[in-house]
Amino acid sequence: MQGVDRNNNVERERKQTGRRALLTAAGLIAAGGVPAAISALGGKPSGGSRKRAWWVKAVDRPTLGQKTGQFKRFSGDNIFVIYRQLKAQRDGAGSFEAEQAAKTKRLAGWMRDRKPGFRLPDHQLSEGAWTLMKSTEPGAGLLSWTRIAVNTPAELGVGRHTAPPEEMAKTVKAAARLYGAGLVGIAPMNEGYVNLRQEKKDIVFEDAEVPAVTDKKFVIPRTMKWVVSIAIPMDLDLLSRAPTSLGDAATGLGYSHSAFTVASLAEFIRGLGYQAIPSVNDTALSVPFAVEAGIGELSRLNKLVTPEFGPAVRLCKVFTDLPMAYDKPVDFGLVEFCRKCKKCAESCPSGALSFDDEPSFKTRGPWNNPGHKAWFEDSYLCFQHWQQVDNGCGICLASCPYTKAAQAWIHDVVKATASVAPAADGLFRIMDNALGYGRQHDPEQWWTRDPPSGARG
Ligand code: SF4
Ligand code: SF4
């Protein structure tokens, strides 16, 4: 099985390199690299703090994702739709449906055989975690583009809330954190990141006063110039059991928390007297907004990696006309680290991730948006693997050296050193394996944990 192969590979590398790597690390520490970082951290943990670590630096432009004139609004078709079409083209009509039927049969067999990580309780844990997300649709229910239940200021007999942009940003960020955001930042609206279509309707920008969803289109008012970008931390205990139903529960929970968080924040903003559109994966690309809001950097995964939670986050956002101070992109040395690391690409069982030393403008399929620089992935291979393991995979998220519990101060020291001493990047990558990170944890053991997981950074 894939998880066993993955553990064997990691175990082999661990035995070969562990002792040498740790001795070398000791040499580096003795040479002063890490002590400098410890000293700068004040010798104290910083990850549990709301305040960002010193080594996360604000910059004027994102470190990766540079655009050319070719960049334009994306179709909005997601990988599920694209995979189905490509599968039919490559393997013939009905091939997708046959694959689905085989998958359902295989999963039932695994449940009957009580295969660890795929037993009935494992599967239903995942189903329960997805509940809120699966009950949403763009522009309706929790993701309504107009108010659900909150009273307007006029109904309460007061005027709309006003404050300087910096104070407004603080107020909105505080509310977002209360509702579940692990990280939150403000980016300017960029029409280029908004999908062309969804639910068979156009998404258009108009000189309207309020957002609207009609029979023919989704209307975003041009006054919506602010995007509250949010990262929801995933449950690392569950994610470390990927690719199983337990790993998929981490994904489902992240999405359901996202839906709750953006719905609550949109109501809060409407209650202050402004317009708000909550969005999870729908309506627009989440990653470029998150990069511009300073939530993290674009990585070799072609996904966001955050300094605090690595790539183990789900992204969501709220568009609004509430004026707030914008945040800046950040640089914590990730792109340089990714050049040498490649651990996600090595861990990926489908070969979907790039091994190229340098990012480029060369896309790998219709799922990639042309006209920006990145390490592009083969989403067809990735999704094909999902079909084989019956759930979303997530191995790459779990394997990234930045995916660590935020409370562990030693990880902050390593991340801090990586941000200022790129020469140590390769070593930290080896140490990560040597210390056993990225190995799949025993699925059965999750159920007997005391207390059960739920640590969200
Ligand atoms: S989720 Fe996709 S890209 Fe990531 S490890 Fe699994 S197959 Fe590879
Ligand atoms: S595993 Fe390594 S190469 Fe991949 S995203 Fe994380 S730091 Fe970058």
CSV table of C-alpha atoms and ligand atoms in Angstrom, one decimal:
chain,number,residue,atom,x,y,z
A,1,MET,CA,0.0,0.0,0.0
A,2,GLN,CA,1.0,3.6,-0.7
A,3,GLY,CA,1.3,4.6,3.0
A,4,VAL,CA,3.5,1.6,3.7
A,5,ASP,CA,5.8,2.4,0.7
A,6,ARG,CA,6.0,5.9,1.8
A,7,ASN,CA,7.0,4.9,5.3
A,8,ASN,CA,9.6,2.4,4.0
A,9,ASN,CA,11.2,5.1,1.8
A,10,VAL,CA,11.3,7.6,4.6
A,11,GLU,CA,12.6,4.9,7.0
A,12,ARG,CA,15.4,4.0,4.7
A,13,GLU,CA,16.5,7.6,4.2
A,14,ARG,CA,16.2,8.1,7.9
A,15,LYS,CA,18.6,5.3,8.8
A,16,GLN,CA,21.1,6.3,6.1
A,17,THR,CA,21.2,10.0,7.0
A,18,GLY,CA,20.0,10.3,10.5
A,19,ARG,CA,23.2,10.1,12.4
A,20,ARG,CA,25.2,12.1,9.9
A,21,ALA,CA,22.6,14.8,9.6
A,22,LEU,CA,22.3,15.2,13.3
A,23,LEU,CA,26.0,15.4,13.8
A,24,THR,CA,26.2,18.0,11.0
A,25,ALA,CA,23.4,19.9,12.6
A,26,ALA,CA,25.3,19.9,15.8
A,27,GLY,CA,28.2,21.4,13.9
A,28,LEU,CA,26.0,24.1,12.4
A,29,ILE,CA,24.6,24.9,15.8
A,30,ALA,CA,28.1,25.1,17.3
A,31,ALA,CA,29.1,27.4,14.4
A,32,GLY,CA,26.5,29.9,15.5
A,33,GLY,CA,23.7,29.7,12.9
A,34,VAL,CA,20.9,28.5,15.2
A,35,PRO,CA,22.0,30.3,18.3
A,36,ALA,CA,21.6,33.5,16.4
A,37,ALA,CA,18.1,32.6,15.6
A,38,ILE,CA,17.4,31.4,19.2
A,39,SER,CA,18.8,34.7,20.5
A,40,ALA,CA,16.7,36.7,18.1
A,41,LEU,CA,13.7,34.8,19.3
A,42,GLY,CA,14.6,35.6,22.8
A,43,GLY,CA,14.9,31.9,23.5
A,44,LYS,CA,11.1,31.7,23.8
A,45,PRO,CA,8.4,30.1,21.7
A,46,SER,CA,6.7,32.5,19.3
A,47,GLY,CA,4.4,30.3,17.4
A,48,GLY,CA,1.5,30.3,19.8
A,49,SER,CA,1.4,34.1,19.7
A,50,ARG,CA,-1.0,36.0,17.5
A,51,LYS,CA,1.9,38.3,16.6
A,52,ARG,CA,4.0,37.1,13.7
A,53,ALA,CA,7.6,36.0,14.2
A,54,TRP,CA,10.3,38.5,13.3
A,55,TRP,CA,11.5,36.4,10.4
A,56,VAL,CA,8.2,36.8,8.5
A,57,LYS,CA,9.0,40.0,6.6
A,58,ALA,CA,6.6,42.2,4.7
A,59,VAL,CA,7.7,42.9,1.1
A,60,ASP,CA,6.3,45.0,-1.7
A,61,ARG,CA,5.8,42.2,-4.2
A,62,PRO,CA,5.0,38.4,-3.8
A,63,THR,CA,8.1,36.2,-4.0
A,64,LEU,CA,6.5,33.9,-6.6
A,65,GLY,CA,3.6,34.1,-9.0
A,66,GLN,CA,4.8,37.0,-11.2
A,67,LYS,CA,2.2,37.7,-13.9
A,68,THR,CA,2.6,38.4,-17.6
A,69,GLY,CA,0.1,40.0,-20.0
A,70,GLN,CA,-1.1,36.5,-20.8
A,71,PHE,CA,-2.7,36.3,-17.3
A,72,LYS,CA,-6.5,36.6,-17.4
A,73,ARG,CA,-9.6,35.5,-15.6
A,74,PHE,CA,-9.9,31.7,-15.2
A,75,SER,CA,-12.8,29.6,-16.5
A,76,GLY,CA,-13.9,28.5,-13.1
A,77,ASP,CA,-14.1,24.8,-14.0
A,78,ASN,CA,-12.6,22.9,-11.2
A,79,ILE,CA,-10.4,19.8,-11.4
A,80,PHE,CA,-13.4,17.4,-10.9
A,81,VAL,CA,-15.0,18.7,-14.1
A,82,ILE,CA,-11.7,18.8,-16.0
A,83,TYR,CA,-10.7,15.3,-14.9
A,84,ARG,CA,-14.0,13.8,-16.0
A,85,GLN,CA,-13.7,15.3,-19.5
A,86,LEU,CA,-10.0,14.4,-19.9
A,87,LYS,CA,-10.6,10.8,-18.6
A,88,ALA,CA,-13.3,10.4,-21.2
A,89,GLN,CA,-11.0,11.7,-24.0
A,90,ARG,CA,-8.1,9.5,-22.9
A,91,ASP,CA,-9.8,6.3,-21.9
A,92,GLY,CA,-13.1,6.5,-23.8
A,93,ALA,CA,-16.8,7.3,-23.0
A,94,GLY,CA,-18.0,5.8,-19.7
A,95,SER,CA,-14.5,5.4,-18.3
A,96,PHE,CA,-15.0,7.9,-15.5
A,97,GLU,CA,-18.3,6.3,-14.5
A,98,ALA,CA,-16.6,2.8,-14.5
A,99,GLU,CA,-13.8,4.2,-12.4
A,100,GLN,CA,-16.4,5.6,-9.9
A,101,ALA,CA,-18.2,2.3,-9.7
A,102,ALA,CA,-15.0,0.4,-9.1
A,103,LYS,CA,-14.1,2.9,-6.4
A,104,THR,CA,-17.4,2.5,-4.6
A,105,LYS,CA,-17.0,-1.3,-4.7
A,106,ARG,CA,-13.5,-1.2,-3.4
A,107,LEU,CA,-14.4,1.1,-0.5
A,108,ALA,CA,-17.2,-1.1,0.5
A,109,GLY,CA,-14.8,-4.1,0.6
A,110,TRP,CA,-12.3,-2.2,2.7
A,111,MET,CA,-15.1,-1.2,5.1
A,112,ARG,CA,-16.3,-4.9,5.4
A,113,ASP,CA,-12.7,-6.0,5.9
A,114,ARG,CA,-12.2,-3.3,8.5
A,115,LYS,CA,-9.1,-2.1,6.8
A,116,PRO,CA,-7.3,0.4,9.2
A,117,GLY,CA,-8.2,4.0,8.2
A,118,PHE,CA,-11.1,2.8,6.0
A,119,ARG,CA,-13.4,1.1,8.5
A,120,LEU,CA,-17.0,2.3,8.7
A,121,PRO,CA,-16.3,4.7,11.6
A,122,ASP,CA,-13.3,6.1,9.8
A,123,HIS,CA,-15.4,6.8,6.7
A,124,GLN,CA,-18.3,8.3,8.6
A,125,LEU,CA,-16.0,10.5,10.6
A,126,SER,CA,-15.0,12.0,7.3
A,127,GLU,CA,-18.6,12.3,6.1
A,128,GLY,CA,-19.5,14.1,9.4
A,129,ALA,CA,-16.6,16.5,9.0
A,130,TRP,CA,-17.8,17.5,5.5
A,131,THR,CA,-21.4,18.1,6.6
A,132,LEU,CA,-21.4,21.9,6.7
A,133,MET,CA,-19.3,22.3,3.5
A,134,LYS,CA,-21.5,19.8,1.6
A,135,SER,CA,-24.6,21.7,2.6
A,136,THR,CA,-23.4,25.0,0.9
A,137,GLU,CA,-23.5,26.3,-2.6
A,138,PRO,CA,-22.2,29.5,-4.0
A,139,GLY,CA,-24.6,32.4,-3.4
A,140,ALA,CA,-27.1,30.4,-1.3
A,141,GLY,CA,-27.5,29.2,2.3
A,142,LEU,CA,-24.4,29.8,4.4
A,143,LEU,CA,-22.7,31.4,1.4
A,144,SER,CA,-25.6,33.8,0.7
A,145,TRP,CA,-24.5,37.0,-1.1
A,146,THR,CA,-27.1,38.9,1.0
A,147,ARG,CA,-27.7,39.0,4.7
A,148,ILE,CA,-29.1,35.9,6.3
A,149,ALA,CA,-30.4,37.0,9.7
A,150,VAL,CA,-28.3,39.9,11.1
A,151,ASN,CA,-30.1,43.2,11.9
A,152,THR,CA,-28.8,46.2,9.9
A,153,PRO,CA,-27.7,49.3,11.8
A,154,ALA,CA,-30.8,51.1,10.5
A,155,GLU,CA,-33.0,48.4,12.0
A,156,LEU,CA,-31.2,48.9,15.3
A,157,GLY,CA,-31.7,52.7,15.0
A,158,VAL,CA,-28.0,53.6,14.6
A,159,GLY,CA,-25.7,54.6,11.7
A,160,ARG,CA,-23.2,52.3,10.0
A,161,HIS,CA,-20.0,51.8,11.9
A,162,THR,CA,-17.1,54.0,10.8
A,163,ALA,CA,-13.5,54.1,11.9
A,164,PRO,CA,-10.0,54.8,10.3
A,165,PRO,CA,-9.0,52.0,7.8
A,166,GLU,CA,-6.3,50.6,10.2
A,167,GLU,CA,-8.8,50.3,13.0
A,168,MET,CA,-11.4,48.8,10.7
A,169,ALA,CA,-8.9,46.1,9.7
A,170,LYS,CA,-8.1,45.3,13.3
A,171,THR,CA,-11.9,45.0,14.1
A,172,VAL,CA,-12.6,42.7,11.2
A,173,LYS,CA,-9.5,40.6,11.8
A,174,ALA,CA,-10.5,40.1,15.5
A,175,ALA,CA,-13.9,38.9,14.4
A,176,ALA,CA,-12.4,36.6,11.8
A,177,ARG,CA,-10.1,35.0,14.4
A,178,LEU,CA,-13.0,34.5,16.8
A,179,TYR,CA,-15.0,32.7,14.1
A,180,GLY,CA,-12.1,30.3,13.4
A,181,ALA,CA,-9.4,32.0,11.3
A,182,GLY,CA,-5.8,30.9,12.1
A,183,LEU,CA,-4.4,33.6,9.9
A,184,VAL,CA,-6.2,36.6,8.4
A,185,GLY,CA,-5.0,39.4,6.1
A,186,ILE,CA,-6.5,42.1,3.8
A,187,ALA,CA,-5.8,42.2,0.1
A,188,PRO,CA,-7.0,44.5,-2.7
A,189,MET,CA,-9.7,43.1,-5.0
A,190,ASN,CA,-8.2,41.9,-8.3
A,191,GLU,CA,-10.8,41.1,-10.9
A,192,GLY,CA,-8.3,38.8,-12.6
A,193,TYR,CA,-8.5,36.3,-9.8
A,194,VAL,CA,-12.3,36.0,-10.0
A,195,ASN,CA,-13.7,33.1,-12.0
A,196,LEU,CA,-15.5,33.8,-15.3
A,197,ARG,CA,-18.4,31.5,-14.5
A,198,GLN,CA,-19.9,29.2,-11.8
A,199,GLU,CA,-23.1,27.2,-11.6
A,200,LYS,CA,-23.4,27.8,-15.4
A,201,LYS,CA,-23.8,31.5,-14.9
A,202,ASP,CA,-21.4,34.4,-15.6
A,203,ILE,CA,-19.7,36.3,-12.7
A,204,VAL,CA,-19.7,40.0,-13.6
A,205,PHE,CA,-18.6,43.2,-12.0
A,206,GLU,CA,-21.2,46.0,-12.2
A,207,ASP,CA,-21.8,49.5,-10.8
A,208,ALA,CA,-24.4,48.0,-8.4
A,209,GLU,CA,-25.0,48.9,-4.8
A,210,VAL,CA,-25.5,45.4,-3.5
A,211,PRO,CA,-24.3,41.9,-4.6
A,212,ALA,CA,-26.9,39.9,-6.5
A,213,VAL,CA,-27.5,36.3,-7.7
A,214,THR,CA,-30.0,36.2,-10.6
A,215,ASP,CA,-31.1,33.4,-13.0
A,216,LYS,CA,-28.3,34.4,-15.4
A,217,LYS,CA,-25.5,35.9,-13.4
A,218,PHE,CA,-23.6,36.6,-10.2
A,219,VAL,CA,-23.1,40.3,-9.8
A,220,ILE,CA,-20.2,41.7,-7.7
A,221,PRO,CA,-20.4,45.5,-7.1
A,222,ARG,CA,-17.3,47.4,-8.2
A,223,THR,CA,-17.3,49.1,-4.8
A,224,MET,CA,-16.1,45.8,-3.3
A,225,LYS,CA,-12.4,46.6,-3.3
A,226,TRP,CA,-11.3,44.7,-0.2
A,227,VAL,CA,-10.8,41.0,0.3
A,228,VAL,CA,-10.5,39.5,3.8
A,229,SER,CA,-8.3,36.4,3.2
A,230,ILE,CA,-8.4,33.7,5.8
A,231,ALA,CA,-6.5,30.5,6.5
A,232,ILE,CA,-8.1,27.8,8.5
A,233,PRO,CA,-5.6,25.4,10.1
A,234,MET,CA,-6.2,21.7,9.4
A,235,ASP,CA,-6.1,19.1,12.2
A,236,LEU,CA,-2.6,17.7,12.1
A,237,ASP,CA,-3.4,14.5,13.9
A,238,LEU,CA,-5.9,13.6,11.3
A,239,LEU,CA,-3.8,14.9,8.4
A,240,SER,CA,-0.8,12.8,9.5
A,241,ARG,CA,-3.0,9.7,8.8
A,242,ALA,CA,-3.4,10.6,5.1
A,243,PRO,CA,-4.2,9.0,2.7
A,244,THR,CA,-7.1,7.4,4.6
A,245,SER,CA,-10.6,8.4,5.5
A,246,LEU,CA,-9.1,10.0,8.6
A,247,GLY,CA,-6.9,12.2,6.5
A,248,ASP,CA,-9.9,13.1,4.4
A,249,ALA,CA,-11.7,14.1,7.7
A,250,ALA,CA,-9.0,16.8,8.2
A,251,THR,CA,-9.8,18.2,4.7
A,252,GLY,CA,-13.6,18.0,5.3
A,253,LEU,CA,-13.3,19.7,8.7
A,254,GLY,CA,-11.1,22.4,7.2
A,255,TYR,CA,-13.7,23.2,4.6
A,256,SER,CA,-16.7,23.1,7.0
A,257,HIS,CA,-14.8,25.4,9.4
A,258,SER,CA,-14.1,27.7,6.3
A,259,ALA,CA,-17.8,27.8,5.4
A,260,PHE,CA,-18.8,28.7,9.0
A,261,THR,CA,-16.0,31.3,9.3
A,262,VAL,CA,-16.8,33.2,6.1
A,263,ALA,CA,-20.6,33.0,6.7
A,264,SER,CA,-20.2,34.4,10.2
A,265,LEU,CA,-17.7,37.1,9.1
A,266,ALA,CA,-20.0,38.2,6.2
A,267,GLU,CA,-22.9,38.6,8.7
A,268,PHE,CA,-20.7,40.6,11.0
A,269,ILE,CA,-19.7,43.0,8.2
A,270,ARG,CA,-23.3,43.3,7.0
A,271,GLY,CA,-24.2,44.1,10.6
A,272,LEU,CA,-21.8,47.0,10.6
A,273,GLY,CA,-23.6,48.4,7.6
A,274,TYR,CA,-21.6,47.1,4.6
A,275,GLN,CA,-21.9,44.5,1.9
A,276,ALA,CA,-20.1,41.1,2.1
A,277,ILE,CA,-19.7,38.1,-0.2
A,278,PRO,CA,-18.5,34.9,1.6
A,279,SER,CA,-16.5,32.4,-0.5
A,280,VAL,CA,-14.7,29.1,0.1
A,281,ASN,CA,-13.4,27.5,-3.1
A,282,ASP,CA,-16.1,29.1,-5.2
A,283,THR,CA,-16.2,32.4,-7.1
A,284,ALA,CA,-12.5,33.2,-7.1
A,285,LEU,CA,-9.0,31.8,-6.7
A,286,SER,CA,-8.1,31.8,-3.0
A,287,VAL,CA,-4.3,31.4,-3.3
A,288,PRO,CA,-3.3,34.7,-5.0
A,289,PHE,CA,-5.5,36.7,-2.7
A,290,ALA,CA,-3.8,34.9,0.3
A,291,VAL,CA,-0.3,35.6,-1.1
A,292,GLU,CA,-1.1,39.4,-1.5
A,293,ALA,CA,-2.7,39.5,1.9
A,294,GLY,CA,0.6,38.2,3.4
A,295,ILE,CA,-0.9,34.9,4.7
A,296,GLY,CA,2.0,33.0,3.2
A,297,GLU,CA,4.1,32.4,0.0
A,298,LEU,CA,3.5,30.4,-3.1
A,299,SER,CA,5.4,27.1,-2.9
A,300,ARG,CA,6.6,24.1,-5.0
A,301,LEU,CA,3.2,22.6,-4.3
A,302,ASN,CA,1.7,25.4,-6.3
A,303,LYS,CA,-0.3,26.0,-3.1
A,304,LEU,CA,0.2,28.5,-0.3
A,305,VAL,CA,2.6,27.6,2.5
A,306,THR,CA,2.2,29.6,5.7
A,307,PRO,CA,5.0,30.3,8.2
A,308,GLU,CA,2.9,29.1,11.1
A,309,PHE,CA,1.0,26.0,9.7
A,310,GLY,CA,2.9,25.2,6.5
A,311,PRO,CA,0.5,24.2,3.7
A,312,ALA,CA,-1.9,22.5,6.2
A,313,VAL,CA,-4.6,25.1,5.9
A,314,ARG,CA,-7.8,25.6,3.9
A,315,LEU,CA,-8.2,29.0,2.4
A,316,CYS,CA,-11.4,31.1,2.2
A,317,LYS,CA,-12.2,34.8,1.8
A,318,VAL,CA,-14.9,37.5,2.1
A,319,PHE,CA,-15.2,40.3,-0.5
A,320,THR,CA,-16.5,43.6,0.9
A,321,ASP,CA,-17.0,47.3,0.4
A,322,LEU,CA,-15.9,48.0,4.0
A,323,PRO,CA,-12.7,50.2,3.7
A,324,MET,CA,-9.7,48.7,5.5
A,325,ALA,CA,-5.9,49.1,5.5
A,326,TYR,CA,-4.3,46.5,3.1
A,327,ASP,CA,-1.6,44.1,4.2
A,328,LYS,CA,1.5,43.4,2.3
A,329,PRO,CA,2.9,40.1,0.9
A,330,VAL,CA,5.5,38.3,3.0
A,331,ASP,CA,8.9,36.7,2.5
A,332,PHE,CA,10.1,34.1,5.0
A,333,GLY,CA,12.6,32.4,2.7
A,334,LEU,CA,10.2,29.8,1.4
A,335,VAL,CA,10.9,30.0,-2.3
A,336,GLU,CA,14.6,29.5,-1.7
A,337,PHE,CA,13.9,26.6,0.7
A,338,CYS,CA,11.6,25.0,-1.9
A,339,ARG,CA,14.4,25.1,-4.5
A,340,LYS,CA,16.4,22.6,-2.5
A,341,CYS,CA,13.8,20.8,-0.5
A,342,LYS,CA,11.5,18.9,-3.0
A,343,LYS,CA,10.2,16.7,-0.1
A,344,CYS,CA,6.6,17.1,-1.3
A,345,ALA,CA,7.5,16.0,-4.8
A,346,GLU,CA,9.4,13.0,-3.5
A,347,SER,CA,6.5,12.0,-1.2
A,348,CYS,CA,3.9,12.3,-3.9
A,349,PRO,CA,2.8,8.8,-5.0
A,350,SER,CA,1.5,10.0,-8.3
A,351,GLY,CA,4.4,12.0,-9.6
A,352,ALA,CA,2.1,15.1,-9.8
A,353,LEU,CA,4.5,17.6,-8.3
A,354,SER,CA,7.4,19.4,-10.1
A,355,PHE,CA,11.0,18.4,-9.5
A,356,ASP,CA,12.3,21.4,-11.5
A,357,ASP,CA,15.0,23.5,-9.7
A,358,GLU,CA,13.4,26.7,-10.9
A,359,PRO,CA,9.7,27.8,-11.2
A,360,SER,CA,8.6,28.7,-14.7
A,361,PHE,CA,5.7,29.9,-16.9
A,362,LYS,CA,5.2,26.4,-18.4
A,363,THR,CA,1.8,25.1,-17.4
A,364,ARG,CA,1.0,21.4,-17.3
A,365,GLY,CA,-2.7,21.3,-18.2
A,366,PRO,CA,-6.0,23.1,-18.5
A,367,TRP,CA,-6.3,23.2,-14.7
A,368,ASN,CA,-3.3,25.7,-14.5
A,369,ASN,CA,-4.0,29.3,-15.2
A,370,PRO,CA,-1.4,30.5,-17.8
A,371,GLY,CA,0.5,33.8,-17.5
A,372,HIS,CA,2.1,33.4,-14.1
A,373,LYS,CA,5.3,31.9,-12.7
A,374,ALA,CA,5.0,28.8,-10.5
A,375,TRP,CA,6.0,25.2,-10.0
A,376,PHE,CA,3.1,23.8,-11.9
A,377,GLU,CA,1.5,20.5,-10.9
A,378,ASP,CA,-0.2,17.7,-12.9
A,379,SER,CA,-3.6,17.7,-11.3
A,380,TYR,CA,-4.8,14.9,-13.6
A,381,LEU,CA,-2.2,12.5,-12.0
A,382,CYS,CA,-3.1,13.8,-8.5
A,383,PHE,CA,-6.8,13.3,-9.0
A,384,GLN,CA,-6.3,9.9,-10.5
A,385,HIS,CA,-4.5,8.9,-7.3
A,386,TRP,CA,-7.4,10.3,-5.3
A,387,GLN,CA,-9.7,7.9,-7.2
A,388,GLN,CA,-7.4,5.0,-6.2
A,389,VAL,CA,-7.3,5.7,-2.5
A,390,ASP,CA,-11.0,6.6,-2.4
A,391,ASN,CA,-10.4,9.8,-0.6
A,392,GLY,CA,-8.5,13.0,-1.1
A,393,CYS,CA,-4.8,12.3,-0.6
A,394,GLY,CA,-2.9,15.1,1.3
A,395,ILE,CA,0.4,13.3,1.7
A,396,CYS,CA,2.2,16.3,0.3
A,397,LEU,CA,0.6,18.6,2.9
A,398,ALA,CA,1.6,16.3,5.7
A,399,SER,CA,5.2,15.8,4.4
A,400,CYS,CA,6.2,19.5,4.1
A,401,PRO,CA,8.8,20.5,6.8
A,402,TYR,CA,6.7,23.6,7.5
A,403,THR,CA,3.7,21.5,8.6
A,404,LYS,CA,4.4,21.5,12.3
A,405,ALA,CA,2.4,22.2,15.4
A,406,ALA,CA,2.8,25.9,16.0
A,407,GLN,CA,3.5,25.4,19.7
A,408,ALA,CA,6.8,23.6,19.1
A,409,TRP,CA,9.4,26.4,19.5
A,410,ILE,CA,12.3,24.3,18.0
A,411,HIS,CA,10.4,24.4,14.7
A,412,ASP,CA,10.3,28.2,14.9
A,413,VAL,CA,14.1,28.2,15.4
A,414,VAL,CA,14.5,26.1,12.3
A,415,LYS,CA,12.1,28.2,10.2
A,416,ALA,CA,13.8,31.4,11.4
A,417,THR,CA,17.2,30.1,10.5
A,418,ALA,CA,16.0,29.0,7.1
A,419,SER,CA,14.7,32.5,6.5
A,420,VAL,CA,18.1,34.1,7.1
A,421,ALA,CA,20.6,31.3,6.2
A,422,PRO,CA,19.6,29.6,2.9
A,423,ALA,CA,22.8,27.6,3.1
A,424,ALA,CA,21.2,25.5,5.9
A,425,ASP,CA,18.0,24.7,3.9
A,426,GLY,CA,19.2,21.4,2.5
A,427,LEU,CA,20.4,20.3,5.9
A,428,PHE,CA,17.0,21.1,7.5
A,429,ARG,CA,15.3,19.1,4.8
A,430,ILE,CA,17.5,16.1,5.7
A,431,MET,CA,17.0,16.6,9.4
A,432,ASP,CA,13.2,16.6,8.9
A,433,ASN,CA,13.4,13.1,7.5
A,434,ALA,CA,15.9,12.0,10.0
A,435,LEU,CA,13.7,13.0,12.9
A,436,GLY,CA,10.8,11.0,11.3
A,437,TYR,CA,8.6,13.9,10.2
A,438,GLY,CA,6.2,13.2,7.4
A,439,ARG,CA,5.7,9.5,8.2
A,440,GLN,CA,2.2,8.2,8.2
A,441,HIS,CA,0.8,7.7,11.7
A,442,ASP,CA,-1.2,4.7,12.7
A,443,PRO,CA,-4.9,5.3,11.7
A,444,GLU,CA,-6.2,3.0,14.4
A,445,GLN,CA,-4.3,4.9,17.1
A,446,TRP,CA,-6.3,8.1,16.4
A,447,TRP,CA,-9.4,6.6,18.0
A,448,THR,CA,-7.7,5.8,21.3
A,449,ARG,CA,-5.9,9.1,21.8
A,450,ASP,CA,-6.6,10.8,25.1
A,451,PRO,CA,-7.6,13.5,24.6
A,452,PRO,CA,-8.6,13.0,21.0
A,453,SER,CA,-7.1,15.4,18.4
A,454,GLY,CA,-8.6,18.8,17.7
A,455,ALA,CA,-5.4,20.8,18.1
A,456,ARG,CA,-5.7,23.6,15.6
A,457,GLY,CA,-2.5,25.4,16.1
B,1,SF4,S1,-2.5,15.2,-2.9
B,1,SF4,FE1,-2.0,14.9,-5.0
B,1,SF4,S2,-0.1,16.1,-5.2
B,1,SF4,FE2,-0.4,15.8,-3.0
B,1,SF4,S3,0.8,13.9,-2.6
B,1,SF4,FE3,-1.3,13.3,-3.0
B,1,SF4,S4,-1.3,12.7,-5.2
B,1,SF4,FE4,0.5,14.0,-4.8
B,2,SF4,S1,7.9,20.1,1.1
B,2,SF4,FE1,9.6,21.4,0.7
B,2,SF4,S2,9.6,21.9,-1.5
B,2,SF4,FE2,7.5,21.1,-0.9
B,2,SF4,S3,6.4,23.0,-0.4
B,2,SF4,FE3,7.2,22.2,1.5
B,2,SF4,S4,9.2,23.3,1.7
B,2,SF4,FE4,8.5,23.6,-0.4
